[in-house]
Each structure stands twice: as C-alpha cells, then as structure tokens.
mmCIF file of C-alpha atoms in Angstrom:
data_model
loop_
_atom_site.group_PDB
_atom_site.id
_atom_site.type_symbol
_atom_site.label_atom_id
_atom_site.label_comp_id
_atom_site.label_asym_id
_atom_site.label_seq_id
_atom_site.Cartn_x
_atom_site.Cartn_y
_atom_site.Cartn_z
ATOM 1 C CA MET A 1 4.975 13.076 -18.755
ATOM 2 C CA ARG A 2 5.068 15.210 -16.014
ATOM 3 C CA VAL A 3 4.942 14.192 -11.832
ATOM 4 C CA LEU A 4 4.270 15.581 -8.819
ATOM 5 C CA MET A 5 5.337 13.831 -6.537
ATOM 6 C CA VAL A 6 4.139 14.640 -2.889
ATOM 7 C CA GLY A 7 5.216 13.033 0.187
ATOM 8 C CA ALA A 8 9.268 12.273 0.292
ATOM 9 C CA GLY A 9 9.683 10.105 3.177
ATOM 10 C CA GLY A 10 11.007 6.739 2.255
ATOM 11 C CA VAL A 11 9.133 5.665 0.142
ATOM 12 C CA GLY A 12 9.175 8.815 -2.051
ATOM 13 C CA THR A 13 12.782 9.241 -1.438
ATOM 14 C CA ALA A 14 12.920 4.836 -2.502
ATOM 15 C CA ILE A 15 10.235 6.352 -5.802
ATOM 16 C CA THR A 16 13.159 9.123 -7.474
ATOM 17 C CA LYS A 17 15.940 5.879 -6.998
ATOM 18 C CA ILE A 18 14.067 3.741 -8.871
ATOM 19 C CA ALA A 19 12.234 6.105 -11.160
ATOM 20 C CA ALA A 20 16.088 7.814 -12.062
ATOM 21 C CA ARG A 21 16.845 4.982 -13.412
ATOM 22 C CA ARG A 22 14.020 5.141 -16.041
ATOM 23 C CA ASP A 23 12.498 7.158 -19.503
ATOM 24 C CA PHE A 24 9.658 7.287 -19.117
ATOM 25 C CA PHE A 25 9.096 10.966 -17.982
ATOM 26 C CA GLU A 26 10.359 14.122 -18.007
ATOM 27 C CA HIS A 27 10.319 16.027 -15.484
ATOM 28 C CA MET A 28 9.772 15.144 -11.318
ATOM 29 C CA VAL A 29 8.719 17.511 -8.970
ATOM 30 C CA VAL A 30 9.290 15.653 -5.133
ATOM 31 C CA ALA A 31 7.333 18.057 -3.044
ATOM 32 C CA ASP A 32 7.297 18.083 1.380
ATOM 33 C CA TYR A 33 5.960 19.649 4.129
ATOM 34 C CA ASP A 34 9.450 19.191 5.489
ATOM 35 C CA ARG A 35 11.261 21.252 1.894
ATOM 36 C CA ALA A 36 14.996 20.087 3.701
ATOM 37 C CA ARG A 37 13.090 15.796 3.418
ATOM 38 C CA ALA A 38 12.512 17.417 -0.385
ATOM 39 C CA GLU A 39 15.828 17.844 -1.526
ATOM 40 C CA SER A 40 17.507 14.963 0.338
ATOM 41 C CA ALA A 41 15.730 12.348 -2.307
ATOM 42 C CA VAL A 42 16.339 15.494 -5.266
ATOM 43 C CA SER A 43 20.376 14.995 -3.837
ATOM 44 C CA GLY A 44 19.931 11.206 -3.693
ATOM 45 C CA VAL A 45 19.443 11.029 -8.036
ATOM 46 C CA GLY A 46 22.852 12.631 -8.454
ATOM 47 C CA ASN A 47 22.713 15.710 -11.704
ATOM 48 C CA ASP A 48 19.557 13.793 -12.701
ATOM 49 C CA ARG A 49 18.028 17.232 -13.442
ATOM 50 C CA ARG A 50 14.187 15.930 -14.514
ATOM 51 C CA PHE A 51 14.238 16.373 -10.496
ATOM 52 C CA THR A 52 12.972 19.755 -8.121
ATOM 53 C CA ALA A 53 12.456 19.681 -5.111
ATOM 54 C CA VAL A 54 10.139 21.745 -3.377
ATOM 55 C CA ARG A 55 8.135 22.615 0.053
ATOM 56 C CA LEU A 56 4.364 21.975 -0.251
ATOM 57 C CA ASP A 57 1.587 21.688 2.459
ATOM 58 C CA ALA A 58 -0.254 17.869 1.369
ATOM 59 C CA SER A 59 -2.959 19.362 3.785
ATOM 60 C CA ASP A 60 -3.739 22.556 1.688
ATOM 61 C CA SER A 61 -5.467 21.519 -1.712
ATOM 62 C CA ALA A 62 -5.334 25.466 -3.232
ATOM 63 C CA GLY A 63 -1.308 24.969 -2.454
ATOM 64 C CA VAL A 64 -1.494 21.680 -4.401
ATOM 65 C CA ARG A 65 -3.250 22.826 -7.424
ATOM 66 C CA ALA A 66 -0.742 25.996 -7.333
ATOM 67 C CA ALA A 67 2.043 23.422 -7.982
ATOM 68 C CA LEU A 68 1.437 21.084 -10.450
ATOM 69 C CA ALA A 69 0.047 24.414 -13.076
ATOM 70 C CA GLU A 70 2.830 25.807 -12.139
ATOM 71 C CA HIS A 71 4.900 22.667 -12.619
ATOM 72 C CA ARG A 72 2.595 21.468 -15.766
ATOM 73 C CA CYS A 73 2.558 18.206 -14.299
ATOM 74 C CA ASP A 74 -0.605 16.154 -15.541
ATOM 75 C CA VAL A 75 0.344 13.533 -12.577
ATOM 76 C CA LEU A 76 -0.335 13.282 -9.050
ATOM 77 C CA LEU A 77 1.717 10.738 -7.133
ATOM 78 C CA ASN A 78 0.627 10.614 -3.833
ATOM 79 C CA ALA A 79 3.383 8.912 -1.525
ATOM 80 C CA THR A 80 2.367 11.039 1.973
ATOM 81 C CA ASP A 81 -0.219 8.741 4.956
ATOM 82 C CA PRO A 82 -3.701 8.089 4.170
ATOM 83 C CA ARG A 83 -4.484 11.549 6.268
ATOM 84 C CA PHE A 84 -3.926 13.270 3.479
ATOM 85 C CA VAL A 85 -5.533 10.668 1.073
ATOM 86 C CA MET A 86 -8.789 13.550 -0.002
ATOM 87 C CA PRO A 87 -7.592 16.900 -0.389
ATOM 88 C CA LEU A 88 -4.429 15.271 -3.172
ATOM 89 C CA PHE A 89 -7.408 13.455 -4.336
ATOM 90 C CA ASP A 90 -9.599 16.741 -5.230
ATOM 91 C CA ALA A 91 -6.823 18.616 -6.016
ATOM 92 C CA ALA A 92 -6.053 16.548 -8.556
ATOM 93 C CA LEU A 93 -8.885 16.635 -10.197
ATOM 94 C CA ALA A 94 -9.485 19.938 -9.325
ATOM 95 C CA HIS A 95 -6.973 20.488 -12.045
ATOM 96 C CA GLY A 96 -7.133 18.684 -14.035
ATOM 97 C CA ALA A 97 -4.656 15.560 -12.914
ATOM 98 C CA HIS A 98 -4.414 11.931 -13.432
ATOM 99 C CA TYR A 99 -3.971 10.803 -9.761
ATOM 100 C CA LEU A 100 -1.935 7.642 -8.217
ATOM 101 C CA ASP A 101 -1.652 6.871 -4.562
ATOM 102 C CA MET A 102 -1.357 3.889 -2.132
ATOM 103 C CA ALA A 103 -3.255 4.147 0.772
ATOM 104 C CA MET A 104 -6.743 4.639 0.437
ATOM 105 C CA SER A 105 -9.340 7.517 2.358
ATOM 106 C CA LEU A 106 -9.451 6.895 5.704
ATOM 107 C CA SER A 107 -12.724 4.279 7.498
ATOM 108 C CA ARG A 108 -14.794 4.964 10.556
ATOM 109 C CA PRO A 109 -15.429 2.142 11.933
ATOM 110 C CA HIS A 110 -19.514 1.420 12.957
ATOM 111 C CA SER A 111 -21.350 3.060 15.108
ATOM 112 C CA ALA A 112 -23.147 0.941 17.200
ATOM 113 C CA ARG A 113 -21.654 -2.871 16.043
ATOM 114 C CA PRO A 114 -18.012 -1.792 14.956
ATOM 115 C CA TYR A 115 -16.506 -5.940 15.085
ATOM 116 C CA GLU A 116 -20.284 -7.144 13.142
ATOM 117 C CA GLU A 117 -20.547 -4.366 10.601
ATOM 118 C CA CYS A 118 -18.850 -1.649 7.905
ATOM 119 C CA GLY A 119 -18.491 1.582 8.495
ATOM 120 C CA VAL A 120 -16.989 4.454 6.444
ATOM 121 C CA LYS A 121 -14.939 1.547 4.299
ATOM 122 C CA LEU A 122 -11.554 2.308 3.369
ATOM 123 C CA GLY A 123 -11.836 3.648 0.052
ATOM 124 C CA ASP A 124 -15.634 5.129 0.361
ATOM 125 C CA ALA A 125 -14.932 8.700 -0.244
ATOM 126 C CA GLN A 126 -12.670 7.634 -2.919
ATOM 127 C CA PHE A 127 -15.236 5.931 -4.736
ATOM 128 C CA GLU A 128 -18.005 8.497 -4.060
ATOM 129 C CA ARG A 129 -16.755 10.951 -6.585
ATOM 130 C CA ALA A 130 -15.508 8.709 -9.267
ATOM 131 C CA PRO A 131 -18.786 10.374 -12.116
ATOM 132 C CA GLU A 132 -17.157 13.341 -12.095
ATOM 133 C CA TRP A 133 -13.881 11.500 -12.476
ATOM 134 C CA GLU A 134 -15.105 9.963 -15.363
ATOM 135 C CA ALA A 135 -17.000 12.634 -16.476
ATOM 136 C CA ALA A 136 -13.071 14.743 -16.688
ATOM 137 C CA GLY A 137 -11.727 11.896 -18.874
ATOM 138 C CA ARG A 138 -9.264 11.020 -16.111
ATOM 139 C CA LEU A 139 -7.941 8.461 -13.826
ATOM 140 C CA ALA A 140 -7.809 7.914 -10.171
ATOM 141 C CA LEU A 141 -6.200 4.260 -9.516
ATOM 142 C CA VAL A 142 -6.044 4.046 -6.276
ATOM 143 C CA GLY A 143 -4.076 1.767 -4.343
ATOM 144 C CA MET A 144 -1.344 0.980 -6.001
ATOM 145 C CA GLY A 145 1.840 0.490 -3.762
ATOM 146 C CA VAL A 146 2.318 -3.160 -2.935
ATOM 147 C CA GLU A 147 -0.280 -4.265 -0.808
ATOM 148 C CA PRO A 148 -2.448 -2.656 -2.081
ATOM 149 C CA GLY A 149 -1.190 -2.500 -5.446
ATOM 150 C CA LEU A 150 1.048 -5.069 -6.874
ATOM 151 C CA SER A 151 -1.721 -7.763 -4.655
ATOM 152 C CA ASP A 152 -4.489 -6.859 -6.886
ATOM 153 C CA VAL A 153 -2.156 -7.217 -9.887
ATOM 154 C CA PHE A 154 -1.544 -11.118 -8.212
ATOM 155 C CA ALA A 155 -5.401 -11.389 -8.300
ATOM 156 C CA ARG A 156 -6.301 -10.041 -12.140
ATOM 157 C CA TYR A 157 -3.544 -12.727 -13.183
ATOM 158 C CA ALA A 158 -5.280 -15.104 -11.186
ATOM 159 C CA ALA A 159 -8.463 -14.591 -12.417
ATOM 160 C CA ASP A 160 -7.449 -14.095 -16.318
ATOM 161 C CA GLU A 161 -4.952 -17.236 -16.246
ATOM 162 C CA LEU A 162 -4.748 -19.544 -13.847
ATOM 163 C CA PHE A 163 -8.370 -19.908 -12.774
ATOM 164 C CA ASP A 164 -11.921 -20.517 -14.246
ATOM 165 C CA GLU A 165 -13.532 -20.296 -10.617
ATOM 166 C CA ILE A 166 -12.453 -18.710 -7.414
ATOM 167 C CA GLU A 167 -13.740 -19.682 -3.869
ATOM 168 C CA GLU A 168 -11.290 -17.629 -2.233
ATOM 169 C CA ILE A 169 -8.379 -14.591 -2.304
ATOM 170 C CA GLY A 170 -6.281 -14.419 -0.265
ATOM 171 C CA ILE A 171 -3.333 -11.711 0.987
ATOM 172 C CA ARG A 172 -0.436 -12.979 3.367
ATOM 173 C CA ASP A 173 1.519 -10.955 3.810
ATOM 174 C CA GLY A 174 4.892 -12.212 6.012
ATOM 175 C CA ALA A 175 8.772 -11.789 6.689
ATOM 176 C CA ASP A 176 11.899 -12.441 8.683
ATOM 177 C CA LEU A 177 12.995 -9.110 8.800
ATOM 178 C CA VAL A 178 15.222 -8.044 11.908
ATOM 179 C CA VAL A 179 16.421 -4.701 13.475
ATOM 180 C CA ASP A 180 19.806 -5.112 15.536
ATOM 181 C CA GLY A 181 20.040 -2.778 18.284
ATOM 182 C CA TYR A 182 15.840 -2.094 18.829
ATOM 183 C CA ASP A 183 13.478 -3.523 20.939
ATOM 184 C CA PHE A 184 10.911 -1.968 19.312
ATOM 185 C CA ALA A 185 11.507 -1.254 15.284
ATOM 186 C CA PRO A 186 8.579 -1.104 12.538
ATOM 187 C CA SER A 187 10.197 -1.641 9.383
ATOM 188 C CA PHE A 188 6.632 1.069 7.960
ATOM 189 C CA SER A 189 5.577 4.225 8.945
ATOM 190 C CA ILE A 190 3.746 3.323 12.535
ATOM 191 C CA TRP A 191 1.499 6.199 12.010
ATOM 192 C CA THR A 192 -0.710 4.047 9.471
ATOM 193 C CA THR A 193 0.268 0.165 10.812
ATOM 194 C CA ILE A 194 -1.514 1.722 13.709
ATOM 195 C CA GLU A 195 -4.561 2.551 11.180
ATOM 196 C CA GLU A 196 -4.630 -0.653 9.804
ATOM 197 C CA CYS A 197 -4.271 -3.089 12.840
ATOM 198 C CA LEU A 198 -6.186 -1.790 15.302
ATOM 199 C CA ASN A 199 -9.434 -1.005 13.541
ATOM 200 C CA PRO A 200 -11.472 -3.206 12.952
ATOM 201 C CA PRO A 201 -10.758 -6.084 9.780
ATOM 202 C CA VAL A 202 -12.691 -6.431 7.013
ATOM 203 C CA VAL A 203 -13.366 -9.513 5.262
ATOM 204 C CA TYR A 204 -15.868 -10.974 1.762
ATOM 205 C CA GLU A 205 -18.504 -13.011 1.506
ATOM 206 C CA THR A 206 -20.205 -13.278 -1.123
ATOM 207 C CA ASP A 207 -23.190 -14.188 0.529
ATOM 208 C CA ARG A 208 -23.107 -11.301 3.371
ATOM 209 C CA GLY A 209 -20.829 -8.805 1.323
ATOM 210 C CA TRP A 210 -18.470 -6.924 2.814
ATOM 211 C CA PHE A 211 -18.384 -6.954 7.292
ATOM 212 C CA THR A 212 -16.769 -6.822 10.007
ATOM 213 C CA THR A 213 -14.662 -9.033 12.497
ATOM 214 C CA ALA A 214 -11.820 -8.266 15.913
ATOM 215 C CA PRO A 215 -8.919 -7.116 15.364
ATOM 216 C CA PHE A 216 -6.136 -9.967 15.329
ATOM 217 C CA SER A 217 -8.972 -12.640 14.333
ATOM 218 C CA GLU A 218 -8.759 -15.978 12.189
ATOM 219 C CA PRO A 219 -5.020 -16.477 13.555
ATOM 220 C CA GLU A 220 -3.617 -18.747 11.125
ATOM 221 C CA VAL A 221 0.023 -20.536 9.741
ATOM 222 C CA PHE A 222 0.769 -19.780 6.909
ATOM 223 C CA GLU A 223 4.338 -21.031 4.733
ATOM 224 C CA PHE A 224 6.217 -18.135 2.885
ATOM 225 C CA PRO A 225 8.683 -18.988 0.196
ATOM 226 C CA GLU A 226 12.278 -17.935 -0.362
ATOM 227 C CA GLY A 227 13.539 -19.616 3.157
ATOM 228 C CA ILE A 228 10.979 -17.082 4.964
ATOM 229 C CA GLY A 229 9.136 -20.437 6.667
ATOM 230 C CA PRO A 230 6.004 -20.705 9.304
ATOM 231 C CA VAL A 231 4.494 -17.116 10.532
ATOM 232 C CA GLU A 232 1.504 -16.690 12.148
ATOM 233 C CA CYS A 233 -0.939 -14.220 10.251
ATOM 234 C CA VAL A 234 -3.981 -12.610 11.324
ATOM 235 C CA ASN A 235 -6.953 -10.360 9.833
ATOM 236 C CA VAL A 236 -6.132 -6.590 9.946
ATOM 237 C CA GLU A 237 -8.072 -4.039 8.257
ATOM 238 C CA HIS A 238 -6.634 -3.697 4.200
ATOM 239 C CA GLU A 239 -7.989 -2.040 0.648
ATOM 240 C CA GLU A 240 -7.333 -5.259 -0.979
ATOM 241 C CA VAL A 241 -10.605 -6.719 0.925
ATOM 242 C CA LEU A 242 -12.588 -2.871 -1.057
ATOM 243 C CA LEU A 243 -11.173 -3.532 -4.071
ATOM 244 C CA ILE A 244 -10.879 -6.675 -5.739
ATOM 245 C CA PRO A 245 -14.862 -8.048 -4.979
ATOM 246 C CA ARG A 246 -15.581 -4.209 -7.489
ATOM 247 C CA TRP A 247 -14.461 -6.283 -10.206
ATOM 248 C CA LEU A 248 -13.316 -9.481 -9.583
ATOM 249 C CA LYS A 249 -15.634 -12.995 -9.071
ATOM 250 C CA ALA A 250 -14.393 -14.407 -5.948
ATOM 251 C CA LYS A 251 -16.857 -15.814 -2.912
ATOM 252 C CA ARG A 252 -14.283 -14.796 0.121
ATOM 253 C CA VAL A 253 -11.428 -12.319 0.097
ATOM 254 C CA THR A 254 -9.575 -11.583 2.710
ATOM 255 C CA PHE A 255 -5.769 -10.061 4.117
ATOM 256 C CA LYS A 256 -3.740 -12.104 6.831
ATOM 257 C CA TYR A 257 -0.074 -10.210 7.915
ATOM 258 C CA GLY A 258 1.984 -10.830 9.976
ATOM 259 C CA LEU A 259 2.863 -9.427 13.192
ATOM 260 C CA GLY A 260 4.183 -11.817 16.203
ATOM 261 C CA ASP A 261 2.829 -11.916 19.253
ATOM 262 C CA GLU A 262 5.267 -8.733 20.197
ATOM 263 C CA PHE A 263 4.010 -6.640 18.063
ATOM 264 C CA ILE A 264 0.754 -7.520 18.554
ATOM 265 C CA SER A 265 0.978 -7.418 22.637
ATOM 266 C CA VAL A 266 2.941 -3.629 21.966
ATOM 267 C CA LEU A 267 -0.247 -2.282 19.794
ATOM 268 C CA ARG A 268 -2.678 -3.954 22.216
ATOM 269 C CA THR A 269 -1.126 -0.949 24.999
ATOM 270 C CA LEU A 270 -0.892 1.345 22.662
ATOM 271 C CA ASN A 271 -4.373 1.550 22.618
ATOM 272 C CA LYS A 272 -5.436 0.249 26.223
ATOM 273 C CA LEU A 273 -3.586 3.033 26.895
ATOM 274 C CA GLY A 274 -5.381 5.490 24.563
ATOM 275 C CA LEU A 275 -1.878 5.912 22.376
ATOM 276 C CA ASP A 276 -3.196 5.175 18.977
ATOM 277 C CA ARG A 277 -5.591 8.214 18.931
ATOM 278 C CA THR A 278 -5.494 10.863 16.328
ATOM 279 C CA GLU A 279 -7.549 13.471 18.483
ATOM 280 C CA LEU A 280 -5.713 16.067 19.726
ATOM 281 C CA VAL A 281 -4.931 16.134 23.682
ATOM 282 C CA THR A 282 -3.045 19.860 25.182
ATOM 283 C CA VAL A 283 -0.042 18.629 27.546
ATOM 284 C CA ASP A 284 2.329 20.686 28.828
ATOM 285 C CA GLY A 285 4.719 22.009 26.795
ATOM 286 C CA GLY A 286 7.301 23.554 29.493
ATOM 287 C CA SER A 287 8.539 26.955 28.827
ATOM 288 C CA THR A 288 6.134 26.949 25.503
ATOM 289 C CA GLY A 289 3.070 26.907 27.994
ATOM 290 C CA ARG A 290 0.093 24.029 27.065
ATOM 291 C CA VAL A 291 0.255 22.581 23.490
ATOM 292 C CA ALA A 292 -2.001 20.125 21.876
ATOM 293 C CA VAL A 293 -0.777 16.842 20.299
ATOM 294 C CA SER A 294 -1.747 13.690 18.613
ATOM 295 C CA PRO A 295 -0.580 10.902 20.857
ATOM 296 C CA ARG A 296 -0.428 8.482 17.839
ATOM 297 C CA ASP A 297 2.209 11.163 16.736
ATOM 298 C CA VAL A 298 4.178 10.809 20.004
ATOM 299 C CA VAL A 299 4.096 7.641 19.681
ATOM 300 C CA ALA A 300 5.423 7.939 15.672
ATOM 301 C CA ALA A 301 8.235 10.622 17.019
ATOM 302 C CA CYS A 302 9.504 8.284 19.651
ATOM 303 C CA LEU A 303 10.524 5.340 17.233
ATOM 304 C CA PRO A 304 13.450 5.328 14.890
ATOM 305 C CA ASP A 305 12.663 6.374 11.138
ATOM 306 C CA PRO A 306 11.578 3.233 8.611
ATOM 307 C CA ALA A 307 13.795 4.452 6.566
ATOM 308 C CA GLY A 308 16.759 5.486 8.443
ATOM 309 C CA LEU A 309 16.743 0.851 9.400
ATOM 310 C CA GLY A 310 18.225 0.036 6.368
ATOM 311 C CA ASP A 311 21.825 -0.954 7.901
ATOM 312 C CA ARG A 312 20.488 -2.489 10.717
ATOM 313 C CA MET A 313 18.143 -4.821 8.982
ATOM 314 C CA HIS A 314 18.445 -8.199 8.197
ATOM 315 C CA GLY A 315 16.158 -10.522 6.124
ATOM 316 C CA LYS A 316 13.742 -10.752 3.789
ATOM 317 C CA THR A 317 10.190 -9.868 3.163
ATOM 318 C CA CYS A 318 7.648 -10.988 1.078
ATOM 319 C CA ALA A 319 4.010 -10.040 -0.385
ATOM 320 C CA GLY A 320 1.262 -11.890 -1.901
ATOM 321 C CA THR A 321 -1.950 -13.544 -2.636
ATOM 322 C CA TRP A 322 -3.087 -16.632 -1.974
ATOM 323 C CA VAL A 323 -5.668 -17.836 -4.194
ATOM 324 C CA LYS A 324 -8.174 -21.233 -3.795
ATOM 325 C CA GLY A 325 -10.835 -22.538 -6.720
ATOM 326 C CA THR A 326 -11.292 -24.609 -9.949
ATOM 327 C CA LYS A 327 -9.277 -24.984 -13.386
ATOM 328 C CA ASP A 328 -10.591 -27.370 -16.292
ATOM 329 C CA GLY A 329 -12.308 -28.565 -13.196
ATOM 330 C CA ARG A 330 -9.709 -29.782 -11.142
ATOM 331 C CA PRO A 331 -8.771 -27.707 -7.364
ATOM 332 C CA ARG A 332 -5.935 -25.724 -7.239
ATOM 333 C CA GLU A 333 -4.278 -23.509 -5.108
ATOM 334 C CA VAL A 334 -1.114 -21.003 -6.124
ATOM 335 C CA TYR A 335 0.241 -18.893 -4.339
ATOM 336 C CA LEU A 336 1.958 -15.402 -5.868
ATOM 337 C CA TYR A 337 4.401 -13.841 -4.169
ATOM 338 C CA HIS A 338 7.232 -10.715 -4.618
ATOM 339 C CA VAL A 339 10.115 -11.244 -1.785
ATOM 340 C CA VAL A 340 12.942 -8.757 -1.739
ATOM 341 C CA ASP A 341 16.201 -9.005 0.869
ATOM 342 C CA ASN A 342 16.951 -6.287 2.617
ATOM 343 C CA GLU A 343 20.593 -7.059 1.907
ATOM 344 C CA TRP A 344 19.512 -6.798 -2.618
ATOM 345 C CA SER A 345 17.912 -3.470 -1.991
ATOM 346 C CA MET A 346 20.362 -1.462 0.458
ATOM 347 C CA GLY A 347 23.081 -2.317 -1.951
ATOM 348 C CA GLU A 348 21.460 -1.502 -5.038
ATOM 349 C CA TYR A 349 18.952 1.210 -3.671
ATOM 350 C CA GLY A 350 20.398 2.307 -0.906
ATOM 351 C CA SER A 351 16.795 1.213 0.453
ATOM 352 C CA GLN A 352 15.014 -0.686 3.370
ATOM 353 C CA ALA A 353 13.122 -3.676 1.252
ATOM 354 C CA VAL A 354 10.093 -2.546 3.027
ATOM 355 C CA VAL A 355 10.165 0.939 1.944
ATOM 356 C CA TRP A 356 11.431 -0.479 -1.240
ATOM 357 C CA GLN A 357 9.073 -2.653 -2.158
ATOM 358 C CA THR A 358 6.450 -0.328 -2.198
ATOM 359 C CA ALA A 359 8.473 2.542 -3.848
ATOM 360 C CA VAL A 360 8.322 0.211 -7.317
ATOM 361 C CA ASN A 361 5.214 -0.679 -7.317
ATOM 362 C CA PRO A 362 3.415 2.993 -7.980
ATOM 363 C CA VAL A 363 6.901 3.403 -10.607
ATOM 364 C CA ALA A 364 5.803 0.733 -12.222
ATOM 365 C CA ALA A 365 2.291 2.108 -12.983
ATOM 366 C CA LEU A 366 2.856 5.307 -13.821
ATOM 367 C CA GLU A 367 5.383 4.103 -17.411
ATOM 368 C CA LEU A 368 2.484 1.936 -18.041
ATOM 369 C CA ILE A 369 0.328 5.271 -18.095
ATOM 370 C CA ALA A 370 3.174 7.233 -19.693
ATOM 371 C CA SER A 371 2.779 3.934 -22.671
ATOM 372 C CA GLY A 372 -0.487 3.436 -23.022
ATOM 373 C CA ALA A 373 -0.507 0.365 -21.634
ATOM 374 C CA TRP A 374 -2.673 1.591 -19.023
ATOM 375 C CA HIS A 375 -5.070 3.794 -19.558
ATOM 376 C CA GLY A 376 -9.057 4.323 -18.449
ATOM 377 C CA SER A 377 -11.175 7.057 -16.390
ATOM 378 C CA GLY A 378 -12.600 6.999 -13.347
ATOM 379 C CA VAL A 379 -11.575 5.890 -9.645
ATOM 380 C CA LEU A 380 -10.302 2.509 -10.857
ATOM 381 C CA GLY A 381 -8.392 0.303 -8.667
ATOM 382 C CA PRO A 382 -5.219 -1.734 -10.206
ATOM 383 C CA GLU A 383 -7.121 -5.483 -11.185
ATOM 384 C CA ALA A 384 -8.859 -2.755 -13.387
ATOM 385 C CA LEU A 385 -6.181 -3.123 -15.545
ATOM 386 C CA PRO A 386 -4.194 -5.772 -17.523
ATOM 387 C CA PRO A 387 -1.810 -7.603 -15.135
ATOM 388 C CA ARG A 388 0.209 -9.126 -17.649
ATOM 389 C CA PRO A 389 2.086 -5.505 -18.041
ATOM 390 C CA PHE A 390 2.723 -4.915 -14.646
ATOM 391 C CA LEU A 391 3.893 -8.323 -14.459
ATOM 392 C CA ASP A 392 6.540 -7.595 -17.215
ATOM 393 C CA LEU A 393 7.938 -4.801 -16.796
ATOM 394 C CA LEU A 394 8.424 -5.721 -12.473
ATOM 395 C CA THR A 395 10.811 -8.050 -14.481
ATOM 396 C CA GLU A 396 12.176 -6.159 -15.729
ATOM 397 C CA TYR A 397 13.101 -3.777 -13.398
ATOM 398 C CA GLY A 398 15.143 -5.879 -11.688
ATOM 399 C CA SER A 399 12.822 -7.242 -8.889
ATOM 400 C CA PRO A 400 10.744 -10.846 -10.631
ATOM 401 C CA TRP A 401 7.567 -12.381 -9.065
ATOM 402 C CA GLY A 402 7.099 -15.782 -8.192
ATOM 403 C CA MET A 403 4.296 -18.656 -8.185
ATOM 404 C CA ARG A 404 4.128 -21.501 -5.793
ATOM 405 C CA GLU A 405 1.454 -24.244 -6.318
ATOM 406 C CA ASP A 406 -0.317 -25.201 -3.227
ATOM 407 C CA THR A 407 -2.477 -27.728 -5.147
ATOM 408 C CA PRO A 408 -2.518 -30.836 -2.315
ATOM 409 C CA VAL A 409 -1.286 -33.809 -3.710
ATOM 410 C CA GLY A 410 -4.257 -36.159 -5.072
ATOM 411 C CA ARG A 411 -6.517 -33.252 -6.272
#
C-alpha cells in the first residue's frame, strides 16, 4: 500500500508516529500547504525512509491527482479540516485511488426552519457520488476517526453481538482534561469545533427520520468511566447521526458532547459577534492595505495550536457509544468506550490525547484495508464493515477499548 496523506497538523503528525511502528504499507507521502509542517512530521519518525514530505494545496484537485500519480499512491488519507473534503474526495476518485477521511462534507442549515428541518446534511455531497465509486470499484471510507469512526464501529459491534433490538444509540464524549496556563485553550481544532457546535444538531428517529434542534439542546449528565466522572453533555451536530441509520436499525440516534458552561458561553459569544463566520470580511491590513480575512480563521490564529498543548495538558479523554435495547427478551444498556490518558500518549508518542485518539483509528483502518480484512466499494461508513477485526487491532496497537454494563439493577 502506498498512501498520500494530506494534512500534517496535529492529527496528521500523530498518524505518522503511529504508522511508523507498523509494517503494512510500503510508503506514505506526507503533504501539507506548509511544507515545513510536512517536513516536521516526517522528521518526527527518524530515519524511516518510507515517509516523504511534499508541499500540496488540498483545494487543488488537479495538483492532488498529480501527486497521487507521481508517487504511485493507491490510497488518499484526508487529514485536513472539512473544508477540503470534496476536492480531495473528487481527486481520489478521478485518479482511481481509495479514499479515507475523519470528517465528512459540510452541511448547510435549512433556510427557513434551521432548528426543525435538515438542509444539506453532513456527507450528502459524498453519498451523492456513491454510484460513481461503486462503478469504479473503489472504496471511500468516510468518517473514520474516533468520532465519527470508532464510535460507529462500537455501534456495529453492539448491533452484531450485544443486542437483538436497539432502542437508542447515543454517542457520548467527555473528558477531564485541563490545560495549565490558559484561560481558554481547546484541545481540538477550534475551526471544526465551531462548525459542529454552532450548526443545528441532528437527531434521528425512525418515525421522523432526520431532524434538527437548537444548539446545546437536551442537556444530560453522563457518567464517564476510568475516573473522569459525571459530565454534562449536550446535542451537537455530528456525523454518526447521519451514518448509523444508513446501516443499523435503531429507533433513535443522538450525539452529545461534554462541553461545559464556559466553553458553551465562549461559543455563543463568538456566534453573537459574528466571529464564527467563514465568509471573508475586509479589514485594515496596515502597510499592506485592505485585506480579506475569515473571522473564524482569525479566531483560530489567536488561539494556541492544540497539537502543541500536550506538555501543559493533564487528564483523560473518553469517546464512546451508549446503546439501549433488548437481548434475549430482556432490557439491556451498555457503554462501549475508549479512554486515552494524556500522560500516556505524551510519554509513548509525544502526542496529546485528543489528537492521538483521533489518529490511531485511520491507521488501523488502513491496515485492515491493506490486509483485505476490510474491503468494499462505494461510499461506506465504518458501521458498514465488520467490527471485530478493528477492535482486536486497536488492542494490538496498545490502546484497548472497554465496555460497561449500564442496565439498571432488577431489569
């Protein structure tokens, strides 16, 4: 397998460190708009000649196709933010390469009823192209990070092995991470966080299909494992709700994120001031004259790079899938989860917990594709593929998953 990975930020850099310990691939080209970032990621794996750094503009489909051809790559791994999903997705199809991403094509709220009805949903632009991928005999594996990704694998595992009927699948994400020295320092891309938290959250119910609610709706306190404890979680927009119902039967599917009151307050303030916007505005650039900038890009530039916070960060992050239903005629509830301790990920890989937890999953997926354990054609989510090989491989990578029985006593 020869891989072109586009994006050498925190997650991309962590991917190189994880992949360097595996032998399933022949070569990985690490590409970024900033060549220095790509070179830094490659230098982080020492003298491993399987890695090459190049400069590449993710928005330039023709340039991406040329890079795929030049380096004879048969897989494109997208480690950029969601703005670049479609040009990379299209470039892979045009070249005849397989494709894998961790976030799907962007949504667009309903013009008249944004908090009741869906407009353009996450991934719609990709699923519209599914027949072309099927005809080409190529696989586009979408949403294969941790959330979405591992959370979807957990959902498929629960449907296959733990339940006869499922009432609800709820992705629940929480952490007790603290960053010393900063009043506000998100542990993941603020660009992506703004996108998913301020867009109308999507909920799925069998009798209604997909519908939307107001941001931060339906707060609940969820008890997270391994010492993290209770965290208030709220609805946000996320790919699992759009993926899981395509392959699995559940009466209701939700995604709730543990954000905290302060984080929600900051996001609401950004929204009120228009600083969450991606449309360009013209500002005074001093000696350079008037310049056009995206307010959201300015916010991101003003905050610390999440990938560089590991030395100041302590605590754990948990991603998981809570499932409620019946087995053998009896009610059952379980929480399938994956916890990463920042002290462990920094000590073992030099990557902070949130980016490492995201990065390990696409590497494992690539290994399964290389071995043939995962295969197919078209646009597929993780829940379309057998879960056990992935979960076994995750444990082999030194990062085991867990399951907690949540069925109330007496039921």
